[in-house]
XYZ file of C-alpha atoms in Angstrom:
647
model
C 4.130 -15.795 12.391
C 2.692 -13.182 10.078
C -0.491 -13.810 8.155
C -0.281 -13.013 4.485
C -2.567 -11.426 1.979
C -2.860 -13.669 -1.039
C -2.976 -11.191 -3.907
C -1.141 -10.973 -7.228
C 0.547 -7.655 -6.637
C 2.464 -8.754 -3.557
C 5.427 -11.112 -3.493
C 5.242 -12.911 -0.166
C 6.608 -16.096 1.311
C 4.294 -18.954 2.289
C 2.932 -18.871 5.803
C -0.068 -20.493 7.418
C -2.655 -19.007 9.743
C -2.885 -21.634 12.459
C -6.043 -22.061 14.503
C -5.953 -23.648 17.976
C -9.091 -25.639 17.225
C -11.582 -26.227 14.420
C -14.512 -23.839 14.355
C -18.059 -24.415 13.198
C -20.156 -21.689 11.559
C -23.527 -21.371 9.944
C -23.431 -18.631 7.266
C -20.416 -16.439 7.919
C -17.049 -17.103 9.494
C -15.243 -14.771 11.874
C -12.921 -12.241 10.289
C -9.477 -13.573 9.390
C -6.886 -10.912 8.704
C -4.096 -11.314 6.196
C -0.904 -9.451 6.810
C 2.073 -8.454 4.697
C 5.008 -10.493 5.987
C 7.363 -7.570 5.418
C 5.709 -5.007 7.675
C 2.771 -6.781 9.306
C 0.078 -4.570 7.774
C -3.400 -6.077 7.448
C -4.214 -5.739 3.744
C -7.474 -7.694 3.487
C -9.885 -9.777 5.459
C -11.393 -13.107 4.492
C -14.652 -14.846 5.283
C -15.689 -18.393 4.463
C -19.426 -18.988 4.303
C -21.869 -21.753 3.510
C -24.454 -21.026 0.810
C -27.146 -22.959 -1.079
C -26.757 -23.671 -4.809
C -29.527 -25.667 -6.528
C -30.643 -26.996 -3.175
C -27.189 -28.251 -2.225
C -24.751 -26.760 0.261
C -21.546 -25.271 -1.111
C -18.950 -22.759 0.034
C -17.983 -19.208 -0.938
C -14.730 -17.538 0.061
C -15.024 -13.768 0.261
C -11.841 -11.678 0.252
C -12.516 -8.051 1.136
C -10.510 -4.882 0.582
C -12.619 -3.151 3.208
C -12.865 -3.831 6.930
C -12.387 -2.141 10.275
C -8.869 -3.471 10.827
C -7.490 -3.220 7.283
C -4.476 -0.957 6.873
C -4.592 1.578 4.033
C -2.252 2.430 1.193
C 0.941 4.244 2.148
C 1.068 7.993 2.598
C -1.492 10.666 3.387
C -4.284 9.404 1.048
C -4.700 6.177 3.008
C -7.512 6.047 5.567
C -7.605 2.979 7.762
C -10.465 0.649 7.016
C -9.799 -0.124 3.348
C -6.901 -0.633 0.967
C -7.183 0.721 -2.592
C -4.290 -1.382 -3.889
C -6.106 -4.509 -2.778
C -9.219 -3.360 -4.642
C -7.100 -2.628 -7.732
C -5.729 -6.167 -7.530
C -9.287 -7.513 -7.507
C -10.009 -5.416 -10.578
C -7.032 -6.873 -12.452
C -8.029 -10.420 -11.516
C -11.644 -9.922 -12.562
C -10.623 -8.389 -15.899
C -8.369 -11.328 -16.760
C -5.228 -9.233 -16.623
C -4.091 -11.541 -13.828
C -5.421 -15.015 -14.752
C -6.982 -16.935 -11.885
C -8.098 -20.553 -11.505
C -10.103 -22.075 -8.655
C -9.751 -25.801 -7.898
C -11.481 -27.733 -5.132
C -10.700 -31.330 -4.191
C -12.888 -33.477 -1.984
C -11.231 -36.100 0.174
C -11.390 -39.166 -2.021
C -10.347 -37.528 -5.275
C -13.353 -35.672 -6.769
C -12.385 -32.280 -8.248
C -14.538 -29.181 -8.808
C -13.551 -26.187 -10.954
C -14.670 -22.939 -9.376
C -14.772 -19.315 -10.453
C -14.378 -15.763 -9.214
C -16.736 -12.819 -9.394
C -17.081 -9.344 -8.029
C -18.905 -8.797 -4.770
C -19.707 -5.346 -3.454
C -18.477 -2.296 -5.367
C -17.969 1.218 -4.096
C -15.607 4.101 -3.518
C -12.806 3.941 -0.965
C -12.338 6.619 1.664
C -9.098 8.520 1.070
C -7.724 11.931 1.954
C -7.486 14.346 -0.943
C -6.329 17.907 -1.416
C -9.499 19.938 -1.856
C -10.040 22.883 -4.221
C -8.990 25.303 -1.468
C -5.731 23.409 -0.874
C -6.812 21.950 2.460
C -6.991 18.238 3.175
C -10.418 16.618 3.037
C -10.142 13.813 5.634
C -12.249 11.146 3.900
C -13.375 12.455 0.548
C -13.203 9.123 -1.223
C -11.763 7.917 -4.493
C -13.155 9.524 -7.660
C -14.387 6.163 -8.968
C -15.691 2.850 -7.702
C -13.729 -0.368 -7.258
C -14.649 -3.978 -6.560
C -14.455 -4.108 -2.769
C -14.914 -7.869 -2.585
C -13.609 -10.801 -4.578
C -16.000 -13.738 -4.240
C -14.542 -17.193 -4.855
C -17.251 -19.680 -5.806
C -15.860 -23.134 -5.010
C -18.728 -25.027 -6.747
C -18.058 -27.843 -4.268
C -21.034 -30.147 -3.799
C -22.098 -32.606 -1.174
C -20.708 -33.307 2.272
C -17.219 -34.177 3.378
C -13.762 -32.623 3.663
C -12.589 -30.221 0.967
C -9.545 -28.222 -0.009
C -9.943 -25.163 -2.249
C -6.920 -23.653 -4.003
C -6.998 -20.241 -5.659
C -4.235 -20.229 -8.265
C -2.608 -17.268 -9.951
C -0.384 -17.893 -12.979
C -0.659 -21.609 -12.245
C 0.529 -21.469 -8.629
C -1.516 -21.663 -5.436
C -1.916 -18.334 -3.650
C -4.723 -19.191 -1.237
C -5.693 -22.563 0.240
C -8.738 -23.132 2.442
C -9.470 -26.458 4.097
C -12.987 -27.064 5.419
C -15.631 -29.681 6.088
C -19.302 -29.512 5.121
C -21.586 -31.490 7.413
C -25.200 -30.839 6.533
C -25.932 -27.241 7.463
C -22.627 -26.760 9.238
C -19.306 -25.472 7.913
C -16.126 -26.324 9.758
C -12.951 -24.405 8.896
C -9.871 -26.606 9.119
C -7.086 -24.286 7.938
C -6.379 -21.193 5.879
C -2.995 -20.859 4.193
C -1.464 -18.040 2.190
C 1.295 -18.481 -0.380
C 3.639 -16.000 -1.972
C 4.753 -15.380 -5.518
C 4.553 -18.305 -7.939
C 8.264 -18.291 -8.754
C 9.098 -18.803 -5.085
C 6.540 -21.525 -4.479
C 6.000 -23.634 -7.616
C 3.144 -26.037 -7.128
C 4.383 -29.084 -9.039
C 7.803 -28.205 -10.438
C 7.924 -28.163 -14.234
C 4.223 -28.970 -14.485
C 3.449 -25.768 -12.624
C 5.483 -23.762 -15.105
C 3.555 -25.281 -18.017
C 0.244 -24.657 -16.286
C 1.281 -21.101 -15.542
C 2.108 -20.467 -19.180
C -1.215 -21.936 -20.320
C -3.199 -19.827 -17.868
C -1.158 -16.768 -18.789
C -1.860 -17.288 -22.484
C -5.574 -17.609 -21.770
C -5.456 -14.406 -19.757
C -3.510 -12.583 -22.482
C -6.132 -13.620 -25.048
C -8.914 -12.287 -22.856
C -7.038 -9.042 -22.304
C -6.484 -8.636 -26.054
C -10.197 -9.129 -26.650
C -10.956 -6.351 -24.179
C -8.320 -4.083 -25.646
C -9.841 -4.511 -29.108
C -12.915 -2.596 -27.949
C -11.793 0.940 -28.796
C -12.833 3.890 -26.668
C -13.335 7.400 -28.056
C -10.032 9.319 -28.319
C -9.489 11.583 -25.287
C -8.070 14.371 -27.503
C -8.010 15.402 -31.147
C -4.883 14.772 -33.183
C -4.626 18.464 -33.988
C -4.674 19.482 -30.308
C -2.176 16.763 -29.382
C 0.210 17.607 -32.206
C 0.196 21.293 -31.254
C 1.702 20.508 -27.847
C 5.190 19.718 -26.624
C 5.703 17.203 -23.808
C 4.861 19.740 -21.094
C 1.740 20.803 -22.942
C 0.712 17.195 -23.330
C 1.319 16.579 -19.645
C -0.835 19.561 -18.683
C -3.707 18.227 -20.783
C -3.285 14.627 -19.603
C -3.135 15.666 -15.931
C -6.407 17.597 -16.145
C -8.232 15.046 -18.286
C -11.187 13.151 -16.859
C -11.092 10.556 -19.624
C -10.607 6.902 -18.706
C -6.933 5.976 -18.696
C -7.675 3.036 -20.993
C -8.726 5.569 -23.622
C -5.421 7.396 -23.172
C -3.405 4.201 -23.394
C -5.213 3.137 -26.553
C -4.698 6.560 -28.111
C -1.000 6.756 -27.258
C -0.498 3.176 -28.421
C -2.166 3.952 -31.757
C -0.093 7.115 -32.176
C 3.095 5.319 -31.098
C 3.786 8.221 -28.756
C 6.480 6.357 -26.880
C 8.032 9.493 -25.389
C 4.838 10.426 -23.581
C 4.142 6.850 -22.497
C 7.584 6.943 -20.917
C 6.626 10.099 -19.027
C 3.535 8.352 -17.677
C 5.707 5.459 -16.483
C 7.977 7.927 -14.677
C 5.636 10.605 -13.430
C 2.109 9.285 -13.048
C 1.175 9.157 -9.344
C -0.804 5.976 -10.040
C 1.049 2.681 -10.025
C -1.464 1.019 -12.343
C -0.912 3.727 -14.984
C 2.860 3.439 -14.689
C 2.779 -0.320 -15.211
C 0.229 -0.132 -18.038
C 2.443 2.391 -19.838
C 5.428 0.082 -19.349
C 3.539 -2.872 -20.841
C 2.429 -0.790 -23.841
C 6.033 0.174 -24.526
C 7.163 -3.431 -24.141
C 4.553 -4.849 -26.513
C 5.641 -2.290 -29.114
C 9.300 -3.194 -28.530
C 9.872 0.538 -28.121
C 13.453 1.705 -27.463
C 12.275 2.905 -24.038
C 10.744 -0.309 -22.728
C 13.764 -1.862 -21.023
C 14.821 1.254 -19.172
C 11.224 1.819 -18.072
C 10.997 -1.811 -16.930
C 14.242 -1.407 -14.969
C 12.931 1.780 -13.344
C 9.656 0.165 -12.313
C 11.420 -2.974 -11.088
C 13.427 -0.846 -8.667
C 10.336 1.147 -7.713
C 8.378 -1.969 -6.678
C 10.876 -4.500 -5.334
C 8.732 -5.824 -2.480
C 5.234 -4.449 -2.157
C 2.302 -3.852 -4.518
C 3.409 -4.084 -8.121
C 6.368 -6.383 -7.469
C 4.940 -9.374 -9.317
C 3.951 -7.321 -12.338
C 7.238 -5.417 -12.535
C 8.970 -8.804 -12.416
C 6.812 -10.121 -15.253
C 7.480 -6.990 -17.305
C 11.261 -7.091 -17.034
C 12.067 -10.782 -16.595
C 9.308 -12.706 -18.369
C 8.217 -10.515 -21.283
C 11.423 -10.840 -23.331
C 14.084 -12.628 -21.253
C 16.800 -12.619 -23.929
C 16.476 -8.867 -24.439
C 16.268 -8.061 -20.724
C 19.255 -10.313 -19.940
C 21.381 -8.582 -22.551
C 20.289 -5.152 -21.306
C 21.164 -5.842 -17.674
C 24.449 -7.442 -18.708
C 25.328 -4.401 -20.813
C 24.371 -1.839 -18.161
C 25.992 -3.293 -15.059
C 25.645 0.022 -13.244
C 21.939 -0.621 -12.640
C 22.617 -3.891 -10.812
C 25.104 -2.422 -8.359
C 22.995 -3.155 -5.260
C 23.901 -6.626 -4.037
C 20.511 -7.253 -2.452
C 18.508 -5.370 -5.057
C 15.902 -6.973 -7.336
C 17.883 -6.243 -10.515
C 20.910 -8.160 -9.219
C 18.613 -11.091 -8.406
C 17.038 -10.909 -11.859
C 20.435 -10.947 -13.575
C 21.514 -13.933 -11.495
C 18.289 -15.723 -12.453
C 19.019 -15.151 -16.151
C 22.530 -16.518 -15.723
C 21.444 -19.596 -13.790
C 18.907 -20.432 -16.485
C 21.441 -19.744 -19.250
C 19.032 -17.338 -20.934
C 20.360 -16.373 -24.363
C 21.236 -12.749 -25.080
C 20.394 -10.681 -28.159
C 21.517 -7.345 -29.562
C 20.143 -4.394 -27.585
C 21.889 -1.529 -29.337
C 18.543 0.114 -30.154
C 17.514 0.237 -26.489
C 17.875 3.587 -24.736
C 20.339 3.703 -21.831
C 19.070 3.613 -18.223
C 17.668 6.764 -16.682
C 19.908 9.130 -14.791
C 18.183 9.856 -11.500
C 19.467 13.405 -11.477
C 17.772 14.004 -14.822
C 14.430 12.479 -13.805
C 14.388 14.530 -10.579
C 16.119 17.649 -11.941
C 13.305 20.024 -11.023
C 13.811 19.319 -7.318
C 16.475 22.048 -7.584
C 13.822 24.708 -7.961
C 14.571 28.415 -8.301
C 12.794 30.902 -6.039
C 10.577 32.201 -8.820
C 8.329 29.700 -10.572
C 5.893 30.219 -13.415
C 2.339 28.917 -13.814
C 1.763 26.881 -16.972
C -1.934 27.704 -17.154
C -3.535 26.908 -20.503
C -0.290 27.033 -22.480
C 0.435 24.339 -25.039
C 4.218 24.630 -25.032
C 6.810 25.403 -22.366
C 9.037 28.471 -22.416
C 12.616 27.213 -22.267
C 13.569 30.066 -19.933
C 11.061 29.196 -17.232
C 10.602 26.574 -14.524
C 6.985 25.815 -13.759
C 5.272 24.987 -10.485
C 3.915 21.699 -11.801
C 7.399 20.590 -12.872
C 8.621 20.855 -9.285
C 5.599 19.167 -7.694
C 5.765 16.462 -10.357
C 9.398 15.777 -9.470
C 8.464 15.506 -5.778
C 5.746 12.967 -6.565
C 8.161 11.078 -8.825
C 10.543 10.577 -5.904
C 7.619 9.176 -3.891
C 6.431 6.725 -6.545
C 9.953 5.702 -7.587
C 10.663 4.181 -4.177
C 13.992 6.009 -4.092
C 13.462 7.372 -0.599
C 17.106 8.125 0.000
C 19.637 10.919 -0.172
C 20.151 13.256 -1.871
C 16.510 13.246 -2.968
C 14.948 13.355 0.510
C 17.214 16.257 1.444
C 16.164 18.148 -1.665
C 12.497 17.566 -0.892
C 13.043 18.770 2.656
C 14.511 22.008 1.322
C 11.363 22.474 -0.735
C 9.284 22.568 2.463
C 10.701 26.085 2.813
C 10.008 27.203 -0.757
C 8.029 30.388 -1.199
C 5.365 28.766 -3.382
C 2.516 27.238 -1.380
C 1.850 24.312 -3.754
C 5.514 23.311 -3.702
C 5.698 23.481 0.094
C 2.522 21.461 0.488
C 3.699 18.810 -1.972
C 7.032 18.523 -0.154
C 5.429 18.121 3.272
C 2.972 15.529 1.977
C 5.882 13.580 0.460
C 7.158 13.020 4.001
C 4.012 11.053 4.808
C 5.620 8.415 2.543
C 9.225 8.940 3.675
C 8.681 9.244 7.434
C 8.067 5.570 8.330
C 11.517 4.693 6.961
C 13.410 7.669 8.423
C 15.010 7.972 11.813
C 12.637 10.020 13.948
C 15.142 12.651 15.028
C 13.751 15.199 17.456
C 14.924 18.158 15.372
C 13.028 16.983 12.314
C 9.896 16.197 14.309
C 9.994 19.603 15.988
C 10.420 21.345 12.637
C 7.251 19.797 11.245
C 5.289 20.259 14.469
C 6.297 23.922 14.774
C 4.941 24.620 11.288
C 1.734 22.705 12.035
C 1.123 24.826 15.153
C 2.177 28.147 13.608
C -1.000 30.231 13.275
C 0.699 32.506 10.744
C 1.033 29.633 8.279
C -1.730 28.968 5.717
C -4.145 26.194 6.767
C -3.083 24.023 3.813
C 0.554 24.093 4.966
C -0.365 23.453 8.594
C -2.422 20.405 7.623
C 0.378 19.041 5.416
C 3.041 19.579 8.085
C 0.846 17.926 10.717
C 0.306 14.919 8.488
C 4.041 14.637 7.805
C 4.725 14.761 11.564
C 2.048 12.149 12.258
C 3.710 9.479 10.085
C 6.976 9.307 12.050
C 7.431 6.236 14.232
C 8.029 7.881 17.576
C 5.869 7.640 20.726
C 5.847 11.410 21.203
C 3.793 11.654 17.993
C 0.993 9.466 19.398
C 0.891 11.523 22.591
C 0.924 14.873 20.788
C -1.946 13.877 18.500
C -4.060 13.015 21.540
C -3.285 16.349 23.204
C -4.116 18.259 20.009
C -7.410 16.386 19.709
C -8.673 18.274 22.741
C -8.195 21.649 21.024
C -11.337 21.625 18.918
C -10.875 25.240 17.765
C -7.449 24.472 16.284
C -7.212 24.805 12.490
C -5.499 21.402 12.258
C -8.052 19.621 14.456
C -9.702 17.750 11.581
C -6.363 16.428 10.332
C -5.462 15.356 13.878
C -8.704 13.455 14.485
C -8.524 11.859 11.047
C -5.021 10.507 11.740
C -6.057 9.245 15.164
C -8.614 7.182 13.289
C -5.658 5.497 11.557
C -3.204 5.017 14.420
C -5.517 4.877 17.413
C -6.677 1.956 19.535
C -8.759 1.389 22.650
C -7.128 4.275 24.514
C -7.867 6.622 21.611
C -11.543 5.685 21.662
C -11.655 6.347 25.383
C -9.857 9.690 24.933
C -11.905 10.990 21.991
C -15.172 9.995 23.674
C -14.524 12.698 26.276
C -14.508 15.541 23.706
C -17.643 17.723 24.123
C -19.680 17.524 20.941
C -22.259 20.230 21.574
C -19.909 23.008 20.420
C -18.701 21.227 17.292
C -19.978 22.170 13.867
C -21.898 19.605 11.876
C -18.911 18.527 9.748
C -16.582 18.244 12.753
C -19.154 16.297 14.754
C -19.686 13.933 11.839
C -15.926 13.377 11.522
C -15.516 12.681 15.255
C -18.465 10.287 15.382
C -17.193 8.495 12.293
C -13.761 7.986 13.825
C -15.277 6.786 17.096
C -17.508 4.362 15.232
C -14.567 2.976 13.238
C -12.477 2.571 16.376
C -15.345 0.783 18.111
C -15.771 -1.615 15.162
C -12.038 -2.224 15.126
C -12.110 -3.179 18.781
C -15.182 -5.370 18.327
C -14.083 -7.102 15.131
C -10.427 -7.645 15.970
C -9.316 -11.210 15.601
C -7.447 -12.880 18.439
C -4.412 -10.633 18.632
C -3.413 -6.996 18.275
C -0.756 -7.219 15.556
C 2.925 -7.179 16.456
C 3.700 -3.639 15.219
C 0.778 -2.329 17.275
C 1.866 -4.214 20.384
C 5.372 -2.752 20.262
C 4.117 0.791 19.689
C 1.540 0.456 22.473
C 4.202 -0.546 24.975
C 6.639 2.125 23.824
C 4.037 4.876 24.047
C 2.845 3.964 27.536
C 6.451 3.796 28.761
C 7.339 7.053 27.010
C 4.455 8.872 28.702
C 5.889 7.842 32.067
C 9.419 8.666 30.924
C 8.568 12.289 30.058
C 5.927 12.660 32.815
C 3.145 13.234 30.307
C -0.337 14.012 31.742
C -1.706 10.947 29.951
C 0.719 8.535 31.599
C -1.683 7.008 34.157
C -4.500 6.522 31.673
C -2.181 4.984 29.075
C -0.659 2.576 31.565
C -4.028 1.493 32.901
C -5.312 0.965 29.381
C -2.313 -1.154 28.388
C -2.635 -3.341 31.479
C -6.376 -3.793 30.925
C -6.404 -4.498 27.173
C -3.131 -6.141 26.212
C -3.149 -9.180 28.537
C -6.630 -10.082 27.267
C -5.855 -9.884 23.553
C -2.260 -10.998 23.111
C -2.017 -14.130 21.011
C 0.861 -16.591 21.362
C 3.030 -14.893 18.776
C 2.486 -11.445 20.261
C 3.104 -12.726 23.767
C 6.432 -14.035 22.516
C 7.163 -10.565 21.104
C 6.408 -8.999 24.494
C 8.676 -11.566 26.143
C 11.439 -10.551 23.748
C 10.861 -6.876 24.615
C 11.057 -7.737 28.303
C 14.452 -9.341 27.806
C 16.203 -7.299 25.124
C 14.251 -4.198 24.126
C 16.211 -1.319 22.604
C 14.462 1.741 21.127
C 14.803 2.381 17.399
C 14.519 6.149 17.942
C 16.471 8.730 19.968
C 15.486 8.921 23.635
C 16.832 11.046 26.502
C 18.305 8.856 29.230
C 17.978 5.906 26.898
C 19.030 3.348 29.490
C 16.252 4.432 31.842
C 13.660 4.449 29.055
C 14.776 1.037 27.867
C 14.268 -0.338 31.364
C 10.812 1.272 31.609
C 9.694 -0.584 28.489
C 11.113 -3.878 29.763
C 9.459 -3.443 33.158
C 6.087 -2.652 31.583
C 6.405 -5.714 29.336
C 7.103 -7.848 32.399
C 4.063 -6.422 34.193
C 1.782 -7.070 31.219
C 2.946 -10.678 31.002
C 2.268 -11.131 34.706
C -1.183 -9.511 34.625
C -4.165 -11.832 34.679
C -6.613 -10.943 31.881
C -9.880 -9.347 32.937
C -12.951 -10.664 31.183
C -12.867 -11.941 27.537
């Protein structure tokens, strides 16, 4: 069973976190982790606490985007311990962009209407490319986000209660509890997926969803009617072509809402389309798509189709679905029916959307004014970069005879955000890791921090990235980027290599290594890093090491009952791999696995280890695969037979 985050940007199926027994708390519950059912990542943590309101006990539910065991956003920016996308979801809910309703029922029929509010706010630690081109391990986001969403149940009195948090009229979070005087007893916590998959009360839910959506739209319109100062003068904007506009937009520090308002007022649909394609920020892409849709611009359907394919499962899925399928169903149905080439994938979201239109007999209208779907080769055309690239600088218009550095790096980032992590685009990005321009090479290597988890971890590719990371003749910025790319591949040799490199404190890539160990490490990592002498480290390096050790210690202390299935599998594979290749860390890794895993495996994870014992097969190349496979199975058997020590 996988525990689910209940947030509007993630389409998940309904699962329940089951507790072996009821628990009683005073002010604050233990940490409950919610996991994406697609990949098992912990995206938020939840607490349920008793508070006093007007002298009466009531309950607050606190959902947090920050916590020791929360997995970060994908790619190199993400630092374990917080998830920016979760915080962005809170922001949308608090602004009314995603309408929310809180309902609490007491056993016996009494109903209370609750509310949501922001809890703590702050920046989120993320890696960024610094002014010198090197990676800053935990520089933080440039602005603050709501880190907590507080659900006020407004329940009063004693007894048994059930609180539902509804989004678009459908339950996304359900908490059952009992208030007995000063005590709070948690009965169950359940997470539900997207509203269209789990309607609450059939047709009534659809009507409620529409009513709540309308209320949210009205609130959003009220906020949008508060104009912000224009981010640019009309004269400056009109003097620029699309590339000149992009250069100005990319460097601007103005709030994106100001840009969206300005572009909406100017009806600059062409540039809004560029934002939907090329902005590295999902929220900006979707906001640009909505602005085009509300203007019925010729671009809106092809942008909606592009974003629907970009976010078929994870963050943004629900909103991309609303944009394409719910905004103007008759128009979208006709568009998909006319352009069958975009629904070619049998299991793709567009094929499912078209089938939904057909099942509901959605009428079709004329779409002759709509622009045809994007050609991928055109969107990504600058991946085929010439050797010589120009700098755009402070120009306002592009020279038709030149290809600019930012055009190539923009195309690389567009492949990342588009979700089209497939050939030929990945191959083209890989070629760019050998380009002569440093910014292009760095951008290409960093793109692999997004691609790597889904690619086969072939030894040749791993060695290529590692060789560059360890090449002292390479610029530090390239070495950092190559090391990060290497570190995201799912192969046990990566875990081992990072631990060996951590001991080389004079290595130029040491900070990147230690930072990544803070993401992927566990109890063994804490034990290993604790042995690094700190007296010879500079202040910044010592601070980084101590911060990682502190985070690892909190992760170990605050972990809920269980290690997480992906972590369990990787832990076993790494310990067995160390023995398989006779790595110097093999004894310490084995001892650590046998000491920690038997104590913390929950029932579901124990079942996963049992499955590995019986039928494990590696998902990556391994020399003498049959022998390695047996090593993993034998270690799994030994862990299952080991009696837990302590706890």
